Amino acid sequence: MTHAGAIRRTFADRLFAFVVDRSGEAGLRGGSPLRKIAVLLPIAYRGGSLRGFKTIAKMLRKGSMAAGEPVEIVAAFPASSYDERQDFTDLTEAGIPLRPFAWKFLDRATLARALGFVSDERPALSEFPESIVPDDGINNLLDCDFWLVVSDRLRHPLAPLRPAGFMIYDYIQRMRPDVFTSGFDDGPFVSNVRRGEFVLCTTPFTADAAVAYAGVPRSRVHLVDMEIETDLDDRSEGGQVQGSKRPYMLWPCNSSPHKNQLAALDALEIYFTRHSGALDVVCSGANTDWFDLRAPPIAEHDYPAIEAVRHRIARSPLLRKRVHMVGELLEADYFATLAGARFLFHPALVDNGTFAVTEAAWFEVPSLSHDYPAIRWMDERFGLALAWCDARDPLQTAGALAEMERVAPLRKTLLPSRDMLRRHGWANHSTEFWKTVSGLMSRSKRAA
Amino acid sequence: MRKLGIFLAYAPEQSLSEHGLGRLLAMLIHGMKQREVSLVLGMPHWCEREVRKLLSDLDVDTLGVEWLTTSKDPVLLRMHKSLLAWRRRRRRTRRAGFVRSVVASVRSIVLRIGKVFEAGLATSSIVLFAMTIVAITTPPLAIVWYVARSEPAVIGAAIVIVLIGGPAICNRRLRKALLARLIHLRRSAARVFRPAREFKSVTLAQRMYAQMRDQEMGRLLAKVNRRGDIEAWLIPTIFWPEAAGIKASKTVVVPDVVMIDAPVHFAEHVSLATFGDLRKSIVGADHLICYSEHVRQAHLVRRFGIEESRISVIEHAPVDTREPFRRPLYCSIPVAEASAHMLREFFEGGTGANQLRGVDLADVPFLFYASQIRPHKNILTLIKAYETLLRRDLVDAKLVLTGDLFAPEASKLLSYVHSQRLQYDVISLPRIPSRILSALFARSRLAVCPTLSEGGLPFTFTEALNVDTPVIMSRIPVVVEKVTDPDLAAAMLFDPYDAGDLCARMRWALDNRQSLLAMQRPLFAELSKRTWNDVASDYIAVMSSARRDRANA
């Protein structure tokens, strides 16, 4: 066991004893020592990770209540990065308090003192020359018994003041190193994960990468169900179609190169020229407005990948005219735009799968996707009847786009029904999720 | 008559009136005297004056109390006191006027001569102008000529200084470095004139103080241990590990060990050595007293492994905030009117003028939190909740704090207040006299206590209810221990980690002020049955029991 592990175990043991002794209610609570859990988003994500963060918080809350072990869940996220009313309405409605924070740095001596106040252990802190702790302006999230961190994006060691677990969605950098700027070292990311009590993944591919790339012992990597959201109708109310008045396909994207934008643009140009493609393209997602040539050049445009996409679009009058970069839309507008699309085009090289295809199925919109393991796994899990194309072959992809334009109404009939999708709704699996996660959180305490 | 001792070891020149501990001590002394226990106060000579002043301020009769102190202060401390006294005298003399009037006269003459020269230079007469030039340049030239003749070395030195110093003064970076050095030297020298308690940042002074304290405590302990007639000693805080050296039975009061609850905050200011001192105090005691079951279990049993049988929980009695309103002049008018008078009279002195800007605090609604500024007091959450109340809910009220927002340790809070432009609504009134504290409690619409951790039920509850002001408090173990009625708890408690919950509770309490007050009165009446004489009796009983246990062991 590492020294950091020893700290956590000692601390966890003390915490467990403390909470059980203090509450005297362990029997009533199914033996769970947990009273308050922080679900913590380390950086200001949008898109899938933000959605995952919120879903995890809601599942823990609902699952613990259903299991008769109600714990308080706190949603912690970077301060000043979100519109709390707009972005987290679902959390507040679920009774989950919000806790914005900023990272606070602790030098080794300060960390040693903080640990010394709560325990008589004197651990070696060689891995913690400078560590970070969430500063919520109150008590550094220390009112929570456990920190569940959504993603590994911690650039410094997380101070071992509370036991922490990680939800990891992907290790894209392993396959696409250009998602990071040149020279960036993800060492701190994986070190933190290795020190964690456990790692949760939603696909076998990411779980394997956690073992093979991040070096987490397999015994600490756990697969949990990938669940979907089923309240999309409510959230789409009042939304307006954005981007195109002509018939269109929707391309969910972001500025990261793993979304395979260049190959997608090549394929679209061929689709417009050789196949006389009739559909326009509405491209939506975080930072996709940077691709719009009308956007003023700002520092972020210096990213080589973004510059390359802008350059590619600039070379083609057809792409400039028929691909509409609308940026990140309001949720209701996005769903309205999705519902109005002929089909969804999902080009990507590698990731953990994307919920855009399940959302499309919900709105009865068929999807054409590049073929890679995680998305194929999603297709099988949710029965999405995806159409496939080759991520590295624009010619084939262009043909598939033309084919999709033609057969989209037919493919609609292959889509799963809403009842089938509802079975995968997060609310239906929250008890199971709670059981797994609380078991992992508590197991580490009792093992000490 | 039985003899009990109270051991005190405050630092030199430490003001006790700012510390809650001083108030508790005063009440204990008062209570013990009522029980006909002969009392001995043991302390270093350096804090005797402050303790006497505190007891006198609080009208505690010290007749019959024996003062067991070291004979005199250490030489170094006496020198420092003399230095401060000299400085005060010098300032007074300056103010007194003779020197000032001479300086003013000289200044006036110089100004007049200057005006004559200005007139001469502005004239249209060439003769008058030439005479003025001669008059201006002759004296310095004459001096230079005289010095050059009699002391050529001086002129040589001046030339060298100009040649070397000139470039330095012209060079911006050199000039800045030189100035910074001079400022640093000046500040270092000025430190000598600060009170000894402010020497914390000077390493040498710290070392000297540690030495001085060691020696002084050694002398005090020798005196204490020679007194076999004193049955048992009470040490009212854990910050004096030297008390472990007392040979007689000793009972240590542990208000709390707050760094266990907020380790990151305190890690920035408290060393592990200091924490070790606290442990030494706790472990070295025959018996421990704390104010709540929470501190007994969470801090003492679990963190330090102390046996439960060695710890007694003795709760406080209420603080009497009505006392100022029973004094002459005020006793014949209603509390509301009396408190308004008190505040108006007090603020005429200019306190808080920068923030109040002429606002009559007796005439505007305000929320009130009486507390020093410490990380675990959770004042930032209170300010954020207040901001929402003011700006989202449009509730017209100020927030009055007794913590010093302008102190260095409050810089983060002050920065937030300024960034949100709240400095004219979040009012800081530090170091106020106890009658003004009572008046503020009485005039406030609502008292708020957002603390994350306390040793016992915060005094705020009884302080506010005593003058008919309702109070809302954070839902923390020491409060939940006392507020057991579920309806009352739902009405007056909030989650201190949730500014939204605090804001909602403030709003509800302001809208339902009288209902809340009515709900809180039974608990207040229950708590008010306990007096400080009862507390003193409990302390005496525990000390006696500890002495017996020790003798039996």
Short mmCIF file of N, CA and C in Angstrom, two decimals, chain A residues 259-376:
data_model
loop_
_atom_site.label_atom_id
_atom_site.label_comp_id
_atom_site.label_asym_id
_atom_site.label_seq_id
_atom_site.Cartn_x
_atom_site.Cartn_y
_atom_site.Cartn_z
N LYS A 259 -12.97 14.44 -32.87
CA LYS A 259 -14.26 14.46 -33.56
C LYS A 259 -14.09 14.34 -35.08
N ASN A 260 -12.83 14.25 -35.50
CA ASN A 260 -12.56 13.89 -36.89
C ASN A 260 -13.16 14.89 -37.88
N GLN A 261 -13.02 16.17 -37.58
CA GLN A 261 -13.70 17.18 -38.39
C GLN A 261 -13.19 17.22 -39.83
N LEU A 262 -11.86 17.05 -40.01
CA LEU A 262 -11.31 17.19 -41.36
C LEU A 262 -11.85 16.11 -42.29
N ALA A 263 -11.87 14.85 -41.78
CA ALA A 263 -12.40 13.75 -42.60
C ALA A 263 -13.88 13.98 -42.87
N ALA A 264 -14.58 14.50 -41.87
CA ALA A 264 -16.02 14.76 -42.03
C ALA A 264 -16.24 15.83 -43.10
N LEU A 265 -15.42 16.87 -43.09
CA LEU A 265 -15.58 17.94 -44.08
C LEU A 265 -15.26 17.43 -45.49
N ASP A 266 -14.20 16.60 -45.57
CA ASP A 266 -13.88 15.99 -46.88
C ASP A 266 -15.08 15.21 -47.40
N ALA A 267 -15.65 14.41 -46.50
CA ALA A 267 -16.78 13.58 -46.89
C ALA A 267 -17.98 14.44 -47.30
N LEU A 268 -18.21 15.52 -46.56
CA LEU A 268 -19.36 16.39 -46.87
C LEU A 268 -19.17 17.07 -48.23
N GLU A 269 -17.93 17.48 -48.53
CA GLU A 269 -17.71 18.14 -49.81
C GLU A 269 -17.99 17.16 -50.96
N ILE A 270 -17.53 15.91 -50.75
CA ILE A 270 -17.81 14.90 -51.78
C ILE A 270 -19.32 14.65 -51.88
N TYR A 271 -19.96 14.62 -50.74
CA TYR A 271 -21.43 14.42 -50.70
C TYR A 271 -22.14 15.54 -51.49
N PHE A 272 -21.69 16.78 -51.30
CA PHE A 272 -22.32 17.89 -52.00
C PHE A 272 -22.04 17.85 -53.50
N THR A 273 -20.79 17.47 -53.87
CA THR A 273 -20.39 17.55 -55.28
C THR A 273 -20.78 16.28 -56.04
N ARG A 274 -20.16 15.14 -55.67
CA ARG A 274 -20.38 13.92 -56.45
C ARG A 274 -21.79 13.36 -56.29
N HIS A 275 -22.33 13.50 -55.08
CA HIS A 275 -23.63 12.88 -54.83
C HIS A 275 -24.78 13.89 -54.89
N SER A 276 -24.43 15.14 -55.20
CA SER A 276 -25.46 16.20 -55.26
C SER A 276 -26.32 16.20 -54.00
N GLY A 277 -25.67 16.10 -52.89
CA GLY A 277 -26.38 16.02 -51.61
C GLY A 277 -27.38 17.16 -51.45
N ALA A 278 -28.57 16.82 -51.03
CA ALA A 278 -29.64 17.82 -50.95
C ALA A 278 -29.71 18.47 -49.57
N LEU A 279 -29.11 17.81 -48.61
CA LEU A 279 -29.27 18.32 -47.23
C LEU A 279 -28.15 19.29 -46.87
N ASP A 280 -28.52 20.35 -46.16
CA ASP A 280 -27.50 21.20 -45.54
C ASP A 280 -27.02 20.51 -44.27
N VAL A 281 -26.02 21.10 -43.64
CA VAL A 281 -25.48 20.51 -42.40
C VAL A 281 -25.51 21.58 -41.31
N VAL A 282 -26.09 21.22 -40.18
CA VAL A 282 -26.03 22.13 -39.02
C VAL A 282 -25.06 21.50 -38.02
N CYS A 283 -23.97 22.20 -37.77
CA CYS A 283 -22.95 21.67 -36.86
C CYS A 283 -23.06 22.41 -35.53
N SER A 284 -23.31 21.65 -34.46
CA SER A 284 -23.55 22.28 -33.17
C SER A 284 -22.71 21.63 -32.08
N GLY A 285 -22.35 22.39 -31.10
CA GLY A 285 -21.61 21.85 -29.97
C GLY A 285 -20.64 22.88 -29.42
N ALA A 286 -20.05 22.58 -28.28
CA ALA A 286 -19.18 23.54 -27.60
C ALA A 286 -18.04 23.97 -28.53
N ASN A 287 -17.90 25.24 -28.69
CA ASN A 287 -16.80 25.86 -29.45
C ASN A 287 -16.86 25.63 -30.96
N THR A 288 -17.92 25.06 -31.45
CA THR A 288 -17.97 24.88 -32.91
C THR A 288 -18.12 26.22 -33.64
N ASP A 289 -18.54 27.24 -32.89
CA ASP A 289 -18.61 28.57 -33.51
C ASP A 289 -17.22 29.09 -33.87
N TRP A 290 -16.18 28.51 -33.25
CA TRP A 290 -14.81 28.91 -33.63
C TRP A 290 -14.50 28.52 -35.07
N PHE A 291 -15.22 27.51 -35.57
CA PHE A 291 -14.98 27.07 -36.94
C PHE A 291 -15.59 28.02 -37.96
N ASP A 292 -16.51 28.84 -37.50
CA ASP A 292 -17.19 29.76 -38.40
C ASP A 292 -16.20 30.84 -38.85
N LEU A 293 -16.04 30.95 -40.13
CA LEU A 293 -15.03 31.90 -40.64
C LEU A 293 -15.38 33.34 -40.31
N ARG A 294 -16.66 33.58 -40.01
CA ARG A 294 -17.03 34.96 -39.65
C ARG A 294 -16.64 35.31 -38.23
N ALA A 295 -16.30 34.28 -37.45
CA ALA A 295 -15.88 34.54 -36.06
C ALA A 295 -14.53 35.23 -36.07
N PRO A 296 -14.38 36.25 -35.25
CA PRO A 296 -13.09 36.94 -35.26
C PRO A 296 -11.99 36.01 -34.77
N PRO A 297 -10.80 36.11 -35.35
CA PRO A 297 -9.71 35.25 -34.87
C PRO A 297 -9.34 35.64 -33.45
N ILE A 298 -9.44 34.68 -32.55
CA ILE A 298 -9.05 34.94 -31.16
C ILE A 298 -7.95 33.95 -30.80
N ALA A 299 -7.43 34.09 -29.60
CA ALA A 299 -6.26 33.29 -29.22
C ALA A 299 -6.52 31.80 -29.41
N GLU A 300 -7.74 31.37 -29.08
CA GLU A 300 -8.03 29.94 -29.16
C GLU A 300 -7.89 29.41 -30.59
N HIS A 301 -8.07 30.31 -31.53
CA HIS A 301 -7.96 29.86 -32.92
C HIS A 301 -6.55 29.42 -33.25
N ASP A 302 -5.63 29.74 -32.35
CA ASP A 302 -4.26 29.34 -32.60
C ASP A 302 -4.06 27.85 -32.46
N TYR A 303 -5.04 27.16 -31.83
CA TYR A 303 -4.90 25.71 -31.75
C TYR A 303 -4.77 25.19 -33.18
N PRO A 304 -3.75 24.41 -33.45
CA PRO A 304 -3.53 23.96 -34.83
C PRO A 304 -4.75 23.24 -35.40
N ALA A 305 -5.41 22.42 -34.58
CA ALA A 305 -6.53 21.63 -35.10
C ALA A 305 -7.67 22.54 -35.55
N ILE A 306 -7.95 23.57 -34.79
CA ILE A 306 -9.03 24.49 -35.13
C ILE A 306 -8.66 25.29 -36.38
N GLU A 307 -7.43 25.70 -36.41
CA GLU A 307 -6.95 26.45 -37.56
C GLU A 307 -7.08 25.61 -38.83
N ALA A 308 -6.77 24.32 -38.70
CA ALA A 308 -6.85 23.42 -39.86
C ALA A 308 -8.29 23.30 -40.35
N VAL A 309 -9.22 23.21 -39.42
CA VAL A 309 -10.63 23.10 -39.80
C VAL A 309 -11.08 24.38 -40.51
N ARG A 310 -10.70 25.52 -39.94
CA ARG A 310 -11.08 26.81 -40.55
C ARG A 310 -10.49 26.92 -41.96
N HIS A 311 -9.25 26.46 -42.06
CA HIS A 311 -8.58 26.53 -43.36
C HIS A 311 -9.30 25.64 -44.37
N ARG A 312 -9.70 24.43 -43.90
CA ARG A 312 -10.38 23.49 -44.79
C ARG A 312 -11.71 24.07 -45.28
N ILE A 313 -12.42 24.70 -44.39
CA ILE A 313 -13.71 25.30 -44.77
C ILE A 313 -13.48 26.48 -45.73
N ALA A 314 -12.41 27.23 -45.45
CA ALA A 314 -12.13 28.42 -46.27
C ALA A 314 -11.85 28.03 -47.72
N ARG A 315 -11.30 26.82 -47.92
CA ARG A 315 -10.96 26.39 -49.27
C ARG A 315 -12.18 26.00 -50.10
N SER A 316 -13.31 25.77 -49.42
CA SER A 316 -14.46 25.22 -50.15
C SER A 316 -15.68 26.13 -50.08
N PRO A 317 -16.06 26.74 -51.19
CA PRO A 317 -17.25 27.60 -51.19
C PRO A 317 -18.51 26.81 -50.79
N LEU A 318 -18.55 25.52 -51.18
CA LEU A 318 -19.74 24.71 -50.84
C LEU A 318 -19.86 24.50 -49.34
N LEU A 319 -18.72 24.18 -48.71
CA LEU A 319 -18.75 23.98 -47.26
C LEU A 319 -19.13 25.28 -46.56
N ARG A 320 -18.57 26.39 -47.06
CA ARG A 320 -18.89 27.68 -46.45
C ARG A 320 -20.38 27.97 -46.54
N LYS A 321 -20.97 27.57 -47.65
CA LYS A 321 -22.36 27.90 -47.89
C LYS A 321 -23.32 26.95 -47.16
N ARG A 322 -22.96 25.66 -47.08
CA ARG A 322 -23.98 24.69 -46.68
C ARG A 322 -23.74 24.05 -45.31
N VAL A 323 -22.56 24.34 -44.73
CA VAL A 323 -22.33 23.83 -43.36
C VAL A 323 -22.49 25.01 -42.41
N HIS A 324 -23.47 24.92 -41.53
CA HIS A 324 -23.80 26.05 -40.65
C HIS A 324 -23.28 25.78 -39.25
N MET A 325 -22.27 26.54 -38.87
CA MET A 325 -21.66 26.35 -37.55
C MET A 325 -22.44 27.20 -36.54
N VAL A 326 -23.18 26.57 -35.66
CA VAL A 326 -24.06 27.36 -34.77
C VAL A 326 -23.56 27.41 -33.33
N GLY A 327 -22.45 26.74 -33.05
CA GLY A 327 -21.92 26.79 -31.68
C GLY A 327 -22.78 25.98 -30.72
N GLU A 328 -22.61 26.27 -29.44
CA GLU A 328 -23.38 25.54 -28.43
C GLU A 328 -24.76 26.18 -28.29
N LEU A 329 -25.79 25.41 -28.51
CA LEU A 329 -27.15 25.96 -28.47
C LEU A 329 -27.74 25.80 -27.08
N LEU A 330 -28.76 26.59 -26.82
CA LEU A 330 -29.56 26.34 -25.61
C LEU A 330 -30.14 24.93 -25.75
N GLU A 331 -30.28 24.26 -24.62
CA GLU A 331 -30.68 22.85 -24.67
C GLU A 331 -31.97 22.65 -25.46
N ALA A 332 -32.97 23.49 -25.19
CA ALA A 332 -34.26 23.33 -25.87
C ALA A 332 -34.10 23.53 -27.38
N ASP A 333 -33.28 24.51 -27.75
CA ASP A 333 -33.05 24.76 -29.18
C ASP A 333 -32.31 23.59 -29.82
N TYR A 334 -31.37 23.02 -29.06
CA TYR A 334 -30.63 21.88 -29.60
C TYR A 334 -31.59 20.73 -29.88
N PHE A 335 -32.45 20.46 -28.92
CA PHE A 335 -33.36 19.32 -29.10
C PHE A 335 -34.34 19.60 -30.25
N ALA A 336 -34.77 20.85 -30.37
CA ALA A 336 -35.67 21.19 -31.48
C ALA A 336 -34.95 21.00 -32.81
N THR A 337 -33.68 21.42 -32.84
CA THR A 337 -32.89 21.28 -34.07
C THR A 337 -32.66 19.80 -34.38
N LEU A 338 -32.40 19.03 -33.32
CA LEU A 338 -32.21 17.59 -33.51
C LEU A 338 -33.49 16.94 -34.04
N ALA A 339 -34.61 17.31 -33.43
CA ALA A 339 -35.88 16.69 -33.83
C ALA A 339 -36.24 17.03 -35.28
N GLY A 340 -35.75 18.18 -35.76
CA GLY A 340 -36.09 18.59 -37.12
C GLY A 340 -35.12 18.07 -38.16
N ALA A 341 -34.07 17.36 -37.74
CA ALA A 341 -33.05 16.90 -38.69
C ALA A 341 -33.54 15.66 -39.43
N ARG A 342 -33.03 15.51 -40.70
CA ARG A 342 -33.37 14.29 -41.44
C ARG A 342 -32.66 13.10 -40.77
N PHE A 343 -31.41 13.30 -40.45
CA PHE A 343 -30.68 12.28 -39.68
C PHE A 343 -29.51 12.95 -38.96
N LEU A 344 -28.88 12.19 -38.08
CA LEU A 344 -27.74 12.71 -37.31
C LEU A 344 -26.46 12.09 -37.87
N PHE A 345 -25.50 12.95 -38.14
CA PHE A 345 -24.21 12.49 -38.66
C PHE A 345 -23.19 12.59 -37.54
N HIS A 346 -22.61 11.45 -37.16
CA HIS A 346 -21.70 11.45 -36.01
C HIS A 346 -20.33 10.92 -36.40
N PRO A 347 -19.49 11.80 -36.91
CA PRO A 347 -18.15 11.37 -37.24
C PRO A 347 -17.24 11.52 -36.02
N ALA A 348 -16.53 10.49 -35.65
CA ALA A 348 -15.57 10.58 -34.54
C ALA A 348 -14.62 9.40 -34.65
N LEU A 349 -13.41 9.61 -34.17
CA LEU A 349 -12.41 8.55 -34.29
C LEU A 349 -12.44 7.60 -33.10
N VAL A 350 -12.56 8.19 -31.93
CA VAL A 350 -12.53 7.37 -30.72
C VAL A 350 -13.06 8.19 -29.56
N ASP A 351 -13.83 7.59 -28.71
CA ASP A 351 -14.23 8.20 -27.44
C ASP A 351 -14.99 7.13 -26.66
N ASN A 352 -15.79 7.58 -25.71
CA ASN A 352 -16.51 6.62 -24.87
C ASN A 352 -17.95 6.44 -25.37
N GLY A 353 -18.16 6.84 -26.63
CA GLY A 353 -19.53 6.86 -27.14
C GLY A 353 -20.13 8.22 -26.86
N THR A 354 -21.25 8.50 -27.52
CA THR A 354 -21.86 9.81 -27.29
C THR A 354 -23.37 9.66 -27.13
N PHE A 355 -23.90 10.45 -26.20
CA PHE A 355 -25.34 10.37 -25.96
C PHE A 355 -26.14 11.05 -27.07
N ALA A 356 -25.44 11.71 -27.98
CA ALA A 356 -26.16 12.36 -29.08
C ALA A 356 -26.97 11.32 -29.85
N VAL A 357 -26.44 10.09 -29.97
CA VAL A 357 -27.16 9.08 -30.76
C VAL A 357 -28.39 8.55 -30.01
N THR A 358 -28.31 8.48 -28.67
CA THR A 358 -29.50 8.03 -27.92
C THR A 358 -30.56 9.13 -27.93
N GLU A 359 -30.09 10.38 -27.84
CA GLU A 359 -31.06 11.50 -27.90
C GLU A 359 -31.74 11.54 -29.26
N ALA A 360 -30.96 11.26 -30.32
CA ALA A 360 -31.54 11.24 -31.66
C ALA A 360 -32.62 10.16 -31.74
N ALA A 361 -32.30 8.98 -31.18
CA ALA A 361 -33.27 7.89 -31.20
C ALA A 361 -34.55 8.29 -30.46
N TRP A 362 -34.38 9.04 -29.36
CA TRP A 362 -35.54 9.49 -28.59
C TRP A 362 -36.46 10.34 -29.46
N PHE A 363 -35.84 11.20 -30.29
CA PHE A 363 -36.64 12.09 -31.14
C PHE A 363 -36.91 11.46 -32.52
N GLU A 364 -36.70 10.15 -32.59
CA GLU A 364 -36.98 9.38 -33.82
C GLU A 364 -36.19 9.89 -35.01
N VAL A 365 -34.95 10.20 -34.76
CA VAL A 365 -34.04 10.63 -35.81
C VAL A 365 -32.96 9.55 -35.95
N PRO A 366 -32.83 8.92 -37.12
CA PRO A 366 -31.80 7.89 -37.27
C PRO A 366 -30.41 8.52 -37.32
N SER A 367 -29.39 7.70 -37.04
CA SER A 367 -28.02 8.23 -36.98
C SER A 367 -27.10 7.44 -37.89
N LEU A 368 -26.15 8.20 -38.47
CA LEU A 368 -25.05 7.58 -39.22
C LEU A 368 -23.79 7.91 -38.44
N SER A 369 -23.05 6.86 -38.08
CA SER A 369 -21.88 7.13 -37.24
C SER A 369 -20.64 6.48 -37.81
N HIS A 370 -19.50 7.11 -37.57
CA HIS A 370 -18.24 6.41 -37.83
C HIS A 370 -18.18 5.22 -36.88
N ASP A 371 -17.47 4.23 -37.30
CA ASP A 371 -17.48 2.96 -36.57
C ASP A 371 -16.25 2.86 -35.67
N TYR A 372 -16.48 2.76 -34.38
CA TYR A 372 -15.39 2.49 -33.43
C TYR A 372 -16.00 1.77 -32.23
N PRO A 373 -15.17 1.10 -31.43
CA PRO A 373 -15.70 0.13 -30.46
C PRO A 373 -16.76 0.68 -29.50
N ALA A 374 -16.50 1.86 -28.90
CA ALA A 374 -17.43 2.31 -27.86
C ALA A 374 -18.82 2.61 -28.42
N ILE A 375 -18.86 3.19 -29.61
CA ILE A 375 -20.17 3.53 -30.18
C ILE A 375 -20.89 2.27 -30.65
N ARG A 376 -20.11 1.29 -31.08
CA ARG A 376 -20.74 0.02 -31.46
C ARG A 376 -21.32 -0.65 -30.20
#
